[in-house]
CSV table of C-alpha atoms in Angstrom, one decimal:
chain,number,residue,atom,x,y,z
A,1,ALA,CA,-46.4,5.4,-5.6
A,2,GLN,CA,-50.1,5.1,-5.7
A,3,THR,CA,-51.5,3.2,-3.2
A,4,VAL,CA,-53.2,-0.1,-4.4
A,5,THR,CA,-54.9,-2.2,-1.3
A,6,GLN,CA,-55.8,-5.6,-1.5
A,7,SER,CA,-57.8,-6.8,2.4
A,8,GLN,CA,-58.0,-9.9,2.0
A,9,PRO,CA,-54.8,-11.8,2.6
A,10,GLU,CA,-56.0,-15.4,2.2
A,11,MET,CA,-59.4,-16.9,0.1
A,12,SER,CA,-60.4,-20.2,0.0
A,13,VAL,CA,-63.0,-21.8,-2.9
A,14,GLN,CA,-64.4,-25.0,-3.3
A,15,GLU,CA,-63.9,-25.9,-7.1
A,16,ALA,CA,-66.1,-25.0,-10.0
A,17,GLU,CA,-67.4,-22.4,-7.3
A,18,THR,CA,-66.8,-18.5,-7.4
A,19,VAL,CA,-64.4,-16.3,-5.5
A,20,THR,CA,-63.8,-12.5,-5.5
A,21,LEU,CA,-61.0,-11.0,-4.6
A,22,SER,CA,-61.6,-7.1,-3.4
A,23,CYS,CA,-59.0,-4.2,-4.3
A,24,THR,CA,-59.0,-0.9,-3.7
A,25,TYR,CA,-56.4,1.9,-5.6
A,26,ASP,CA,-56.2,5.8,-4.4
A,27,THR,CA,-55.6,7.9,-7.6
A,28,SER,CA,-56.6,11.9,-8.4
A,29,GLU,CA,-55.6,10.8,-12.2
A,30,SER,CA,-58.7,10.1,-14.7
A,31,ASP,CA,-56.9,8.0,-17.3
A,32,TYR,CA,-54.9,4.8,-15.4
A,33,TYR,CA,-54.9,1.1,-16.1
A,34,LEU,CA,-55.4,-1.4,-13.7
A,35,PHE,CA,-54.4,-5.0,-14.7
A,36,TRP,CA,-55.0,-8.7,-12.4
A,37,TYR,CA,-51.8,-10.3,-12.4
A,38,LYS,CA,-51.7,-14.0,-11.3
A,39,GLN,CA,-48.3,-15.8,-9.4
A,40,PRO,CA,-48.3,-19.5,-9.1
A,41,PRO,CA,-46.0,-21.5,-7.2
A,42,SER,CA,-43.5,-21.7,-10.3
A,43,ARG,CA,-43.2,-17.4,-9.5
A,44,GLN,CA,-44.6,-16.4,-12.9
A,45,MET,CA,-46.7,-13.8,-12.9
A,46,ILE,CA,-49.1,-14.0,-16.2
A,47,LEU,CA,-51.2,-11.2,-16.9
A,48,VAL,CA,-55.0,-12.5,-16.1
A,49,ILE,CA,-57.6,-9.3,-16.8
A,50,ARG,CA,-56.8,-5.6,-17.4
A,51,GLN,CA,-59.2,-2.6,-17.7
A,52,GLU,CA,-58.9,0.5,-19.5
A,53,ALA,CA,-60.2,3.8,-16.9
A,54,TYR,CA,-62.0,5.5,-19.7
A,55,LYS,CA,-64.0,2.4,-20.5
A,56,GLN,CA,-67.3,1.6,-18.7
A,57,GLN,CA,-67.4,-1.5,-19.8
A,58,ASN,CA,-66.1,-4.5,-17.4
A,59,ALA,CA,-63.5,-6.5,-18.7
A,60,THR,CA,-64.4,-9.8,-19.1
A,61,GLU,CA,-61.5,-13.0,-19.6
A,62,ASN,CA,-63.2,-16.6,-20.2
A,63,ARG,CA,-64.0,-17.2,-16.0
A,64,PHE,CA,-62.1,-14.2,-15.1
A,65,SER,CA,-64.3,-10.5,-14.9
A,66,VAL,CA,-63.7,-7.6,-13.2
A,67,ASN,CA,-66.3,-5.1,-11.4
A,68,PHE,CA,-64.6,-2.1,-11.9
A,69,GLN,CA,-66.1,0.8,-10.1
A,70,LYS,CA,-64.4,4.3,-11.0
A,71,ALA,CA,-66.2,6.5,-8.2
A,72,ALA,CA,-65.3,4.1,-5.9
A,73,LYS,CA,-62.2,3.8,-6.7
A,74,SER,CA,-63.1,-0.3,-6.6
A,75,PHE,CA,-61.2,-3.2,-9.2
A,76,SER,CA,-62.8,-6.3,-7.7
A,77,LEU,CA,-61.6,-9.6,-9.9
A,78,LYS,CA,-64.0,-12.6,-10.1
A,79,ILE,CA,-63.2,-15.9,-10.8
A,80,SER,CA,-66.0,-18.5,-11.7
A,81,ASP,CA,-66.1,-21.8,-11.5
A,82,SER,CA,-63.0,-22.4,-10.1
A,83,GLN,CA,-60.5,-24.8,-11.2
A,84,LEU,CA,-57.3,-26.8,-8.8
A,85,GLY,CA,-55.1,-24.7,-11.9
A,86,ASP,CA,-56.4,-21.5,-10.7
A,87,ALA,CA,-54.9,-21.6,-6.9
A,88,ALA,CA,-52.4,-19.2,-7.1
A,89,MET,CA,-51.4,-15.3,-5.5
A,90,TYR,CA,-53.2,-13.0,-6.7
A,91,PHE,CA,-51.8,-9.5,-7.2
A,92,CYS,CA,-54.0,-6.2,-8.5
A,93,ALA,CA,-51.7,-3.6,-10.0
A,94,TYR,CA,-52.7,0.8,-11.3
A,95,THR,CA,-50.4,2.8,-13.5
A,96,ASN,CA,-50.9,6.0,-15.1
A,97,ASP,CA,-47.8,5.8,-17.0
A,98,TYR,CA,-45.4,3.0,-17.2
A,99,LYS,CA,-44.4,2.1,-13.7
A,100,LEU,CA,-47.0,-0.6,-12.3
A,101,SER,CA,-47.6,-0.6,-8.7
A,102,PHE,CA,-49.0,-3.3,-7.3
A,103,GLY,CA,-51.5,-4.5,-4.4
A,104,ALA,CA,-49.8,-6.2,-1.1
A,105,GLY,CA,-51.6,-9.9,-2.9
A,106,THR,CA,-53.8,-12.4,-1.9
A,107,THR,CA,-53.6,-16.1,-2.0
A,108,VAL,CA,-56.1,-18.5,-3.1
A,109,THR,CA,-56.4,-22.1,-2.4
A,110,VAL,CA,-59.2,-23.9,-4.4
A,111,ARG,CA,-60.4,-26.9,-2.3
A,112,ALA,CA,-61.1,-30.4,-4.3
B,1,SER,CA,-46.5,-10.8,-25.6
B,2,ALA,CA,-42.5,-10.5,-25.5
B,3,VAL,CA,-41.0,-14.0,-24.5
B,4,ILE,CA,-38.4,-13.4,-21.2
B,5,SER,CA,-36.0,-15.2,-20.3
B,6,GLN,CA,-33.4,-15.1,-16.9
B,7,LYS,CA,-30.9,-16.5,-16.0
B,8,PRO,CA,-30.2,-17.7,-13.6
B,9,SER,CA,-33.5,-18.9,-12.4
B,10,ARG,CA,-32.0,-19.7,-8.7
B,11,ASP,CA,-28.8,-19.1,-7.2
B,12,ILE,CA,-27.9,-19.9,-3.6
B,13,CYS,CA,-24.8,-17.2,-3.0
B,14,GLN,CA,-22.7,-16.4,0.4
B,15,ARG,CA,-22.8,-13.0,2.0
B,16,GLY,CA,-20.0,-10.5,0.7
B,17,THR,CA,-21.0,-11.6,-3.0
B,18,SER,CA,-22.2,-10.3,-5.9
B,19,LEU,CA,-24.3,-12.3,-8.5
B,20,THR,CA,-25.5,-11.0,-11.6
B,21,ILE,CA,-28.2,-12.0,-13.1
B,22,GLN,CA,-29.3,-11.6,-17.1
B,23,CYS,CA,-32.6,-10.6,-18.5
B,24,GLN,CA,-33.0,-11.9,-22.1
B,25,VAL,CA,-36.4,-10.6,-24.3
B,26,ASP,CA,-37.3,-11.9,-28.0
B,27,SER,CA,-37.8,-8.8,-29.0
B,28,GLN,CA,-36.8,-5.3,-29.1
B,29,VAL,CA,-38.2,-3.1,-26.2
B,30,THR,CA,-37.9,0.7,-25.0
B,31,MET,CA,-38.0,0.7,-21.3
B,32,MET,CA,-37.5,-2.9,-19.4
B,33,PHE,CA,-37.8,-3.0,-15.7
B,34,TRP,CA,-36.4,-4.7,-12.4
B,35,TYR,CA,-38.5,-6.2,-9.7
B,36,ARG,CA,-37.4,-7.8,-5.9
B,37,GLN,CA,-40.1,-9.6,-4.5
B,38,GLN,CA,-38.9,-10.6,-1.1
B,39,PRO,CA,-40.4,-13.6,0.5
B,40,GLY,CA,-44.3,-13.4,0.7
B,41,GLN,CA,-44.7,-10.3,-0.1
B,42,SER,CA,-45.3,-8.0,-3.0
B,43,LEU,CA,-43.5,-7.1,-5.7
B,44,THR,CA,-41.4,-4.0,-6.2
B,45,LEU,CA,-39.6,-1.4,-8.4
B,46,ILE,CA,-36.0,-1.4,-7.9
B,47,ALA,CA,-35.0,0.6,-11.7
B,48,THR,CA,-36.3,0.9,-15.0
B,49,ALA,CA,-33.5,0.5,-17.1
B,50,ASN,CA,-33.5,2.1,-20.8
B,51,GLN,CA,-30.8,1.4,-23.8
B,52,GLY,CA,-28.4,4.3,-23.9
B,53,SER,CA,-28.8,6.2,-20.6
B,54,GLU,CA,-28.6,5.1,-16.7
B,55,ALA,CA,-31.7,4.0,-15.2
B,56,THR,CA,-33.5,5.1,-12.9
B,57,TYR,CA,-34.0,3.9,-9.4
B,58,GLU,CA,-36.6,4.2,-7.1
B,59,SER,CA,-36.5,5.5,-3.7
B,60,GLY,CA,-34.1,3.3,-1.5
B,61,PHE,CA,-32.9,1.8,-4.2
B,62,VAL,CA,-28.8,3.2,-5.2
B,63,ILE,CA,-26.5,2.1,-8.2
B,64,ASP,CA,-23.8,1.1,-5.8
B,65,LYS,CA,-26.3,-2.0,-4.2
B,66,PHE,CA,-28.4,-2.8,-7.5
B,67,PRO,CA,-25.8,-1.7,-10.8
B,68,ILE,CA,-28.3,-2.2,-14.0
B,69,SER,CA,-26.8,-2.4,-17.7
B,70,ARG,CA,-28.9,-2.5,-21.2
B,71,PRO,CA,-26.6,-2.2,-24.1
B,72,ASN,CA,-28.9,-3.4,-26.0
B,73,LEU,CA,-33.0,-3.2,-26.8
B,74,THR,CA,-33.3,-7.0,-26.1
B,75,PHE,CA,-31.0,-7.6,-22.4
B,76,SER,CA,-30.0,-5.9,-19.5
B,77,THR,CA,-28.4,-7.1,-16.4
B,78,LEU,CA,-29.1,-6.5,-12.5
B,79,THR,CA,-26.1,-7.1,-10.1
B,80,VAL,CA,-27.1,-7.5,-6.3
B,81,SER,CA,-23.3,-6.0,-4.7
B,82,ASN,CA,-21.9,-6.9,-1.4
B,83,MET,CA,-25.1,-9.4,-0.4
B,84,SER,CA,-26.1,-9.8,2.7
B,85,PRO,CA,-29.0,-12.3,3.7
B,86,GLU,CA,-31.8,-9.9,3.7
B,87,ASP,CA,-31.6,-9.9,0.0
B,88,SER,CA,-32.4,-13.4,-0.5
B,89,SER,CA,-35.8,-12.6,-2.8
B,90,ILE,CA,-36.9,-13.4,-6.0
B,91,TYR,CA,-36.1,-10.9,-8.7
B,92,LEU,CA,-37.9,-10.2,-11.6
B,93,CYS,CA,-37.3,-8.8,-15.0
B,94,SER,CA,-40.5,-7.5,-17.0
B,95,VAL,CA,-41.0,-5.5,-19.8
B,96,THR,CA,-44.2,-3.2,-21.9
B,97,GLY,CA,-47.0,-4.3,-23.7
B,98,GLY,CA,-49.0,-2.3,-25.8
B,99,SER,CA,-51.1,-1.2,-23.0
B,100,ASN,CA,-49.8,-0.1,-20.3
B,101,GLU,CA,-49.3,-4.0,-19.1
B,102,GLN,CA,-45.9,-5.5,-17.9
B,103,PHE,CA,-45.4,-8.7,-19.1
B,104,PHE,CA,-42.8,-10.5,-17.0
B,105,GLY,CA,-39.5,-12.8,-16.8
B,106,PRO,CA,-39.9,-16.2,-14.7
B,107,GLY,CA,-37.9,-14.7,-11.9
B,108,THR,CA,-34.8,-15.9,-10.5
B,109,ARG,CA,-34.6,-17.2,-6.7
B,110,LEU,CA,-31.7,-15.5,-4.3
B,111,THR,CA,-30.5,-16.9,-1.5
B,112,VAL,CA,-28.0,-15.3,0.5
B,113,LEU,CA,-26.2,-17.3,3.9
């Protein structure tokens, strides 16, 4: 299985501010997909954003954007204008076939 | 994206017993996946379930402990057999989307006493 590393167990952000979550991965493949998933206390896994490795343009979904650095094997998630509803565990995930490899997760708390 | 339901949503079981978790999808899918999420941990893939064939198990998971059925393209079950407190986890099923992403069910929270 591929290795996905999230080095930040916890992050805290003030409401309306920006927070960036880091993720690195290890692969020898050139074609693969990267994802960020959100898991609130309800435990539902929600797909936040996806990035295809062959696309140089960074993916964006509303207030969520990524900084994909293929050479560095880095895939960070930026949450802009943080809202109370963004509080959750965030998982970075990798696949080059159909199996997902997940990082350990980062817990994001949002301060009102 | 697919709509996925799981039953039960949670259960408390005695050690030595077995629990069967159901996963229902609102559309036909080729592959379904079962994950375990131990308390405070990330997700670990248990097995991949294809309709009409035996499930493929990941290292550390065996069919005797986690038998899986996949009778059709919209349904699968995972049984946790001869449970011990170490089996207390959230169990999630998922299906693939069109861009290699996976969509997840709401999970089953299992507590073994």
